[in-house]
Amino acid sequence: MTSISSYDHLHSTLATIRGGSHPPSVADTINSAYIKSAISYFNNLRVPAAVLMSIIMKEMFALQATPPSAMRAWDTENGIDKSKRWRTLRYTYLLLMVLAFSLETNTIFVATQVLTQLATAQRVAGRQEQMLNVGADSDMIGGLFSMRKEVTASMVDFLLKNFEFEYCTVRFHFVTGLLSFALAQALRVRYALRKYEALSMSGMCCLLTVASGMLTYTNANTITYGGYVNLMKRQFQLSINFLMTRAKSGPMSAVTFLFACLTIIYAIKGWISPEFAYFDSDWDDDRRALWRFR
């Protein structure tokens, strides 16, 4: 009697979601269980991403502020205030924090959107026909809720078959944002303890150990895609396909692609020829003037 009541309850639930009264299949029943697991999975990523984003917002411009009075004289005496290398370190910290903030923000947004789709169990009309083939089935990209009538082996397989773009995006962006944050903090420790070279190097190496350890663990225990690099490749592939399939829907796909390209172009340009090289020449002039005075 209990099993029959449970079946009737599940039947009514699925019928309400799908707007029909036909009895659920085995695949429907299993996928319904995976929906709950998927909701927990995306929630478990969204919460730490939000916490990390709030920390980044607070500490993003920490190295751009004026140094404490106790360090100003030492910085001037040792040329830190006009050193190209130290200025590069401070700007690299800022850019890494901006990158981490952007990735974690997108993680929260995508996770929230897919949670809405999972909660309502509704298919976005017409999207399946618009998908391009990227070496996988068309309903694996873009959050289509056209669940296949087949039994999936696990919750991850369910996501790969129905929400691969969202699954791959939140995984890659969350891990990359965390790595960027760890690298930025390593640079911050090096700058904050710059007066004590051995201690600053020790703190920086400690954080770099954590970052490299996270990456090593990710590569050794990856569930899908075969490691961080392959995860990155797949995410780029899915993102390009996502934008291409929506090129005719409006200009925002082209605008997004344009800004992504400009981000990479200006990053490379700024790294090759930084625009603050004049600080080194000023420092050389000061040293020559001091030598002539002596």
PDB file of C-alpha atoms in Angstrom, residues 61-266:
ATOM      1  CA  PHE A  61      41.849  47.758  -4.804  1.00  0.00           C
ATOM      2  CA  ALA A  62      43.883  47.053  -1.668  1.00  0.00           C
ATOM      3  CA  LEU A  63      47.281  47.510  -3.364  1.00  0.00           C
ATOM      4  CA  GLN A  64      46.272  50.689  -5.183  1.00  0.00           C
ATOM      5  CA  ALA A  65      45.955  52.698  -1.969  1.00  0.00           C
ATOM      6  CA  THR A  66      48.735  54.854  -0.547  1.00  0.00           C
ATOM      7  CA  PRO A  67      51.172  52.772   1.558  1.00  0.00           C
ATOM      8  CA  PRO A  68      51.157  53.267   5.345  1.00  0.00           C
ATOM      9  CA  SER A  69      53.297  56.091   6.675  1.00  0.00           C
ATOM     10  CA  ALA A  70      55.731  53.589   8.208  1.00  0.00           C
ATOM     11  CA  MET A  71      56.534  52.217   4.742  1.00  0.00           C
ATOM     12  CA  ARG A  72      56.661  55.422   2.686  1.00  0.00           C
ATOM     13  CA  ALA A  73      60.169  56.432   3.698  1.00  0.00           C
ATOM     14  CA  TRP A  74      61.467  52.914   3.118  1.00  0.00           C
ATOM     15  CA  ASP A  75      59.761  52.743  -0.300  1.00  0.00           C
ATOM     16  CA  THR A  76      61.292  56.062  -1.335  1.00  0.00           C
ATOM     17  CA  GLU A  77      64.738  55.067  -0.102  1.00  0.00           C
ATOM     18  CA  ASN A  78      64.693  51.764  -1.974  1.00  0.00           C
ATOM     19  CA  GLY A  79      62.921  53.023  -5.078  1.00  0.00           C
ATOM     20  CA  ILE A  80      59.799  50.914  -4.546  1.00  0.00           C
ATOM     21  CA  ASP A  81      57.457  53.813  -5.296  1.00  0.00           C
ATOM     22  CA  LYS A  82      58.987  54.233  -8.772  1.00  0.00           C
ATOM     23  CA  SER A  83      59.901  50.640  -9.543  1.00  0.00           C
ATOM     24  CA  LYS A  84      58.392  49.169 -12.686  1.00  0.00           C
ATOM     25  CA  ARG A  85      58.492  45.635 -11.272  1.00  0.00           C
ATOM     26  CA  TRP A  86      56.583  46.518  -8.094  1.00  0.00           C
ATOM     27  CA  ARG A  87      54.051  48.560 -10.031  1.00  0.00           C
ATOM     28  CA  THR A  88      53.570  45.579 -12.372  1.00  0.00           C
ATOM     29  CA  LEU A  89      52.962  43.403  -9.324  1.00  0.00           C
ATOM     30  CA  ARG A  90      50.288  45.763  -7.975  1.00  0.00           C
ATOM     31  CA  TYR A  91      48.504  45.996 -11.324  1.00  0.00           C
ATOM     32  CA  THR A  92      48.703  42.234 -11.845  1.00  0.00           C
ATOM     33  CA  TYR A  93      47.054  41.777  -8.451  1.00  0.00           C
ATOM     34  CA  LEU A  94      44.244  44.103  -9.491  1.00  0.00           C
ATOM     35  CA  LEU A  95      43.701  42.338 -12.830  1.00  0.00           C
ATOM     36  CA  LEU A  96      43.657  38.902 -11.189  1.00  0.00           C
ATOM     37  CA  MET A  97      41.049  40.134  -8.724  1.00  0.00           C
ATOM     38  CA  VAL A  98      38.973  41.599 -11.576  1.00  0.00           C
ATOM     39  CA  LEU A  99      39.189  38.249 -13.389  1.00  0.00           C
ATOM     40  CA  ALA A 100      38.167  36.339 -10.255  1.00  0.00           C
ATOM     41  CA  PHE A 101      35.271  38.730  -9.623  1.00  0.00           C
ATOM     42  CA  SER A 102      34.015  38.368 -13.202  1.00  0.00           C
ATOM     43  CA  LEU A 103      34.194  34.570 -13.165  1.00  0.00           C
ATOM     44  CA  GLU A 104      32.479  34.197  -9.799  1.00  0.00           C
ATOM     45  CA  THR A 105      29.766  36.659 -10.839  1.00  0.00           C
ATOM     46  CA  ASN A 106      29.074  34.623 -13.954  1.00  0.00           C
ATOM     47  CA  THR A 107      29.050  31.440 -11.867  1.00  0.00           C
ATOM     48  CA  ILE A 108      26.327  32.881  -9.650  1.00  0.00           C
ATOM     49  CA  PHE A 109      24.306  34.098 -12.627  1.00  0.00           C
ATOM     50  CA  VAL A 110      24.436  30.844 -14.604  1.00  0.00           C
ATOM     51  CA  ALA A 111      23.739  28.723 -11.519  1.00  0.00           C
ATOM     52  CA  THR A 112      20.728  30.881 -10.654  1.00  0.00           C
ATOM     53  CA  GLN A 113      19.356  30.668 -14.193  1.00  0.00           C
ATOM     54  CA  VAL A 114      19.690  26.902 -14.436  1.00  0.00           C
ATOM     55  CA  LEU A 115      18.127  26.507 -10.995  1.00  0.00           C
ATOM     56  CA  THR A 116      15.072  28.287 -12.338  1.00  0.00           C
ATOM     57  CA  GLN A 117      14.911  25.892 -15.272  1.00  0.00           C
ATOM     58  CA  LEU A 118      15.330  22.885 -13.015  1.00  0.00           C
ATOM     59  CA  ALA A 119      12.672  24.120 -10.608  1.00  0.00           C
ATOM     60  CA  THR A 120      10.077  24.730 -13.308  1.00  0.00           C
ATOM     61  CA  ALA A 121      11.120  21.809 -15.549  1.00  0.00           C
ATOM     62  CA  GLN A 122      10.218  23.751 -18.674  1.00  0.00           C
ATOM     63  CA  ARG A 123      11.864  23.561 -22.033  1.00  0.00           C
ATOM     64  CA  VAL A 124      12.848  26.750 -23.806  1.00  0.00           C
ATOM     65  CA  ALA A 125      10.835  26.570 -26.998  1.00  0.00           C
ATOM     66  CA  GLY A 126      12.600  26.295 -30.284  1.00  0.00           C
ATOM     67  CA  ARG A 127      16.151  26.077 -28.972  1.00  0.00           C
ATOM     68  CA  GLN A 128      16.814  22.496 -29.934  1.00  0.00           C
ATOM     69  CA  GLU A 129      16.499  23.255 -33.644  1.00  0.00           C
ATOM     70  CA  GLN A 130      18.953  26.155 -33.360  1.00  0.00           C
ATOM     71  CA  MET A 131      21.830  24.162 -31.903  1.00  0.00           C
ATOM     72  CA  LEU A 132      24.908  23.411 -33.970  1.00  0.00           C
ATOM     73  CA  ASN A 133      26.714  20.111 -33.798  1.00  0.00           C
ATOM     74  CA  VAL A 134      29.958  20.331 -31.803  1.00  0.00           C
ATOM     75  CA  GLY A 135      30.701  16.660 -31.613  1.00  0.00           C
ATOM     76  CA  ALA A 136      27.773  15.943 -29.283  1.00  0.00           C
ATOM     77  CA  ASP A 137      24.009  15.732 -29.469  1.00  0.00           C
ATOM     78  CA  SER A 138      22.204  19.024 -30.056  1.00  0.00           C
ATOM     79  CA  ASP A 139      20.281  18.931 -26.776  1.00  0.00           C
ATOM     80  CA  MET A 140      23.481  18.887 -24.742  1.00  0.00           C
ATOM     81  CA  ILE A 141      24.082  22.615 -25.119  1.00  0.00           C
ATOM     82  CA  GLY A 142      22.403  25.680 -23.766  1.00  0.00           C
ATOM     83  CA  GLY A 143      20.221  24.366 -20.963  1.00  0.00           C
ATOM     84  CA  LEU A 144      17.533  22.602 -22.982  1.00  0.00           C
ATOM     85  CA  PHE A 145      15.087  20.827 -20.765  1.00  0.00           C
ATOM     86  CA  SER A 146      14.202  18.236 -23.394  1.00  0.00           C
ATOM     87  CA  MET A 147      15.117  15.297 -21.199  1.00  0.00           C
ATOM     88  CA  ARG A 148      15.817  12.123 -23.097  1.00  0.00           C
ATOM     89  CA  LYS A 149      13.601   9.170 -22.433  1.00  0.00           C
ATOM     90  CA  GLU A 150      16.465   7.013 -21.206  1.00  0.00           C
ATOM     91  CA  VAL A 151      17.947   6.006 -17.909  1.00  0.00           C
ATOM     92  CA  THR A 152      21.086   7.985 -17.049  1.00  0.00           C
ATOM     93  CA  ALA A 153      23.809   6.412 -14.940  1.00  0.00           C
ATOM     94  CA  SER A 154      24.316   9.360 -12.578  1.00  0.00           C
ATOM     95  CA  MET A 155      23.448  12.966 -11.894  1.00  0.00           C
ATOM     96  CA  VAL A 156      26.536  14.085 -13.839  1.00  0.00           C
ATOM     97  CA  ASP A 157      25.414  12.082 -16.885  1.00  0.00           C
ATOM     98  CA  PHE A 158      21.987  13.685 -16.561  1.00  0.00           C
ATOM     99  CA  LEU A 159      23.582  17.153 -16.592  1.00  0.00           C
ATOM    100  CA  LEU A 160      25.839  16.296 -19.520  1.00  0.00           C
ATOM    101  CA  LYS A 161      22.841  15.164 -21.552  1.00  0.00           C
ATOM    102  CA  ASN A 162      20.614  18.115 -20.712  1.00  0.00           C
ATOM    103  CA  PHE A 163      22.631  20.996 -19.214  1.00  0.00           C
ATOM    104  CA  GLU A 164      26.217  20.580 -20.368  1.00  0.00           C
ATOM    105  CA  PHE A 165      26.804  24.259 -21.099  1.00  0.00           C
ATOM    106  CA  GLU A 166      25.719  25.317 -17.603  1.00  0.00           C
ATOM    107  CA  TYR A 167      27.494  22.422 -15.889  1.00  0.00           C
ATOM    108  CA  CYS A 168      30.769  23.041 -17.709  1.00  0.00           C
ATOM    109  CA  THR A 169      30.575  26.820 -17.268  1.00  0.00           C
ATOM    110  CA  VAL A 170      30.019  26.873 -13.516  1.00  0.00           C
ATOM    111  CA  ARG A 171      32.725  24.255 -12.940  1.00  0.00           C
ATOM    112  CA  PHE A 172      35.339  26.033 -15.030  1.00  0.00           C
ATOM    113  CA  HIS A 173      34.512  29.564 -13.869  1.00  0.00           C
ATOM    114  CA  PHE A 174      34.361  28.680 -10.175  1.00  0.00           C
ATOM    115  CA  VAL A 175      37.694  26.828 -10.180  1.00  0.00           C
ATOM    116  CA  THR A 176      39.427  29.449 -12.339  1.00  0.00           C
ATOM    117  CA  GLY A 177      38.103  32.280 -10.182  1.00  0.00           C
ATOM    118  CA  LEU A 178      39.378  30.522  -7.061  1.00  0.00           C
ATOM    119  CA  LEU A 179      42.803  29.998  -8.629  1.00  0.00           C
ATOM    120  CA  SER A 180      42.969  33.652  -9.720  1.00  0.00           C
ATOM    121  CA  PHE A 181      42.087  34.741  -6.194  1.00  0.00           C
ATOM    122  CA  ALA A 182      44.822  32.541  -4.692  1.00  0.00           C
ATOM    123  CA  LEU A 183      47.424  33.892  -7.127  1.00  0.00           C
ATOM    124  CA  ALA A 184      46.381  37.457  -6.379  1.00  0.00           C
ATOM    125  CA  GLN A 185      46.779  36.875  -2.652  1.00  0.00           C
ATOM    126  CA  ALA A 186      50.251  35.456  -3.240  1.00  0.00           C
ATOM    127  CA  LEU A 187      51.237  38.726  -4.925  1.00  0.00           C
ATOM    128  CA  ARG A 188      49.628  40.697  -2.120  1.00  0.00           C
ATOM    129  CA  VAL A 189      51.668  38.890   0.529  1.00  0.00           C
ATOM    130  CA  ARG A 190      54.848  39.537  -1.458  1.00  0.00           C
ATOM    131  CA  TYR A 191      54.055  43.252  -1.585  1.00  0.00           C
ATOM    132  CA  ALA A 192      52.797  43.616   1.985  1.00  0.00           C
ATOM    133  CA  LEU A 193      55.984  42.029   3.421  1.00  0.00           C
ATOM    134  CA  ARG A 194      58.345  43.538   0.833  1.00  0.00           C
ATOM    135  CA  LYS A 195      60.565  44.940   3.576  1.00  0.00           C
ATOM    136  CA  TYR A 196      61.273  41.387   4.754  1.00  0.00           C
ATOM    137  CA  GLU A 197      62.231  39.499   1.620  1.00  0.00           C
ATOM    138  CA  ALA A 198      62.530  36.009   3.143  1.00  0.00           C
ATOM    139  CA  LEU A 199      59.165  36.202   4.899  1.00  0.00           C
ATOM    140  CA  SER A 200      57.414  37.637   1.861  1.00  0.00           C
ATOM    141  CA  MET A 201      58.821  34.912  -0.372  1.00  0.00           C
ATOM    142  CA  SER A 202      57.759  32.275   2.159  1.00  0.00           C
ATOM    143  CA  GLY A 203      54.190  33.582   2.298  1.00  0.00           C
ATOM    144  CA  MET A 204      53.972  33.876  -1.462  1.00  0.00           C
ATOM    145  CA  CYS A 205      55.284  30.341  -1.993  1.00  0.00           C
ATOM    146  CA  CYS A 206      52.785  29.041   0.571  1.00  0.00           C
ATOM    147  CA  LEU A 207      49.853  30.440  -1.398  1.00  0.00           C
ATOM    148  CA  LEU A 208      51.339  29.264  -4.688  1.00  0.00           C
ATOM    149  CA  THR A 209      51.592  25.785  -3.162  1.00  0.00           C
ATOM    150  CA  VAL A 210      47.871  25.897  -2.373  1.00  0.00           C
ATOM    151  CA  ALA A 211      47.032  27.074  -5.914  1.00  0.00           C
ATOM    152  CA  SER A 212      49.176  24.421  -7.602  1.00  0.00           C
ATOM    153  CA  GLY A 213      47.826  21.789  -5.204  1.00  0.00           C
ATOM    154  CA  MET A 214      44.240  22.673  -6.133  1.00  0.00           C
ATOM    155  CA  LEU A 215      45.093  22.392  -9.803  1.00  0.00           C
ATOM    156  CA  THR A 216      46.864  19.064  -9.255  1.00  0.00           C
ATOM    157  CA  TYR A 217      43.907  17.675  -7.335  1.00  0.00           C
ATOM    158  CA  THR A 218      41.519  18.881 -10.043  1.00  0.00           C
ATOM    159  CA  ASN A 219      43.518  17.078 -12.721  1.00  0.00           C
ATOM    160  CA  ALA A 220      43.872  13.888 -10.654  1.00  0.00           C
ATOM    161  CA  ASN A 221      40.236  13.580  -9.553  1.00  0.00           C
ATOM    162  CA  THR A 222      38.310  15.054 -12.417  1.00  0.00           C
ATOM    163  CA  ILE A 223      34.900  13.527 -13.024  1.00  0.00           C
ATOM    164  CA  THR A 224      34.587  14.481 -16.672  1.00  0.00           C
ATOM    165  CA  TYR A 225      36.636  15.973 -19.517  1.00  0.00           C
ATOM    166  CA  GLY A 226      39.977  14.565 -18.329  1.00  0.00           C
ATOM    167  CA  GLY A 227      41.495  17.492 -16.453  1.00  0.00           C
ATOM    168  CA  TYR A 228      41.503  21.283 -16.165  1.00  0.00           C
ATOM    169  CA  VAL A 229      42.881  21.970 -19.648  1.00  0.00           C
ATOM    170  CA  ASN A 230      40.286  19.785 -21.343  1.00  0.00           C
ATOM    171  CA  LEU A 231      37.578  21.374 -19.202  1.00  0.00           C
ATOM    172  CA  MET A 232      38.743  24.788 -20.411  1.00  0.00           C
ATOM    173  CA  LYS A 233      38.737  23.672 -24.044  1.00  0.00           C
ATOM    174  CA  ARG A 234      35.248  22.248 -23.766  1.00  0.00           C
ATOM    175  CA  GLN A 235      33.933  25.366 -22.066  1.00  0.00           C
ATOM    176  CA  PHE A 236      35.361  27.593 -24.808  1.00  0.00           C
ATOM    177  CA  GLN A 237      33.879  25.309 -27.441  1.00  0.00           C
ATOM    178  CA  LEU A 238      30.444  25.380 -25.844  1.00  0.00           C
ATOM    179  CA  SER A 239      30.612  29.156 -25.311  1.00  0.00           C
ATOM    180  CA  ILE A 240      31.472  29.849 -28.952  1.00  0.00           C
ATOM    181  CA  ASN A 241      28.687  27.550 -30.084  1.00  0.00           C
ATOM    182  CA  PHE A 242      26.306  29.226 -27.631  1.00  0.00           C
ATOM    183  CA  LEU A 243      27.055  32.659 -29.130  1.00  0.00           C
ATOM    184  CA  MET A 244      26.949  31.450 -32.731  1.00  0.00           C
ATOM    185  CA  THR A 245      23.505  29.883 -32.354  1.00  0.00           C
ATOM    186  CA  ARG A 246      22.130  33.185 -31.067  1.00  0.00           C
ATOM    187  CA  ALA A 247      23.790  35.493 -33.585  1.00  0.00           C
ATOM    188  CA  LYS A 248      20.504  36.000 -35.437  1.00  0.00           C
ATOM    189  CA  SER A 249      18.492  36.611 -32.281  1.00  0.00           C
ATOM    190  CA  GLY A 250      20.005  40.010 -31.584  1.00  0.00           C
ATOM    191  CA  PRO A 251      23.254  41.966 -31.316  1.00  0.00           C
ATOM    192  CA  MET A 252      24.194  40.884 -27.803  1.00  0.00           C
ATOM    193  CA  SER A 253      25.992  37.733 -28.948  1.00  0.00           C
ATOM    194  CA  ALA A 254      28.232  39.801 -31.228  1.00  0.00           C
ATOM    195  CA  VAL A 255      28.771  42.388 -28.494  1.00  0.00           C
ATOM    196  CA  THR A 256      29.750  39.685 -25.995  1.00  0.00           C
ATOM    197  CA  PHE A 257      32.200  38.123 -28.450  1.00  0.00           C
ATOM    198  CA  LEU A 258      33.667  41.563 -29.256  1.00  0.00           C
ATOM    199  CA  PHE A 259      34.283  42.422 -25.613  1.00  0.00           C
ATOM    200  CA  ALA A 260      35.856  39.009 -25.001  1.00  0.00           C
ATOM    201  CA  CYS A 261      38.271  39.541 -27.898  1.00  0.00           C
ATOM    202  CA  LEU A 262      39.120  43.082 -26.733  1.00  0.00           C
ATOM    203  CA  THR A 263      39.820  41.769 -23.240  1.00  0.00           C
ATOM    204  CA  ILE A 264      42.400  39.317 -24.581  1.00  0.00           C
ATOM    205  CA  ILE A 265      43.924  41.801 -27.061  1.00  0.00           C
ATOM    206  CA  TYR A 266      44.415  44.577 -24.510  1.00  0.00           C
TER     207      TYR A 266
END
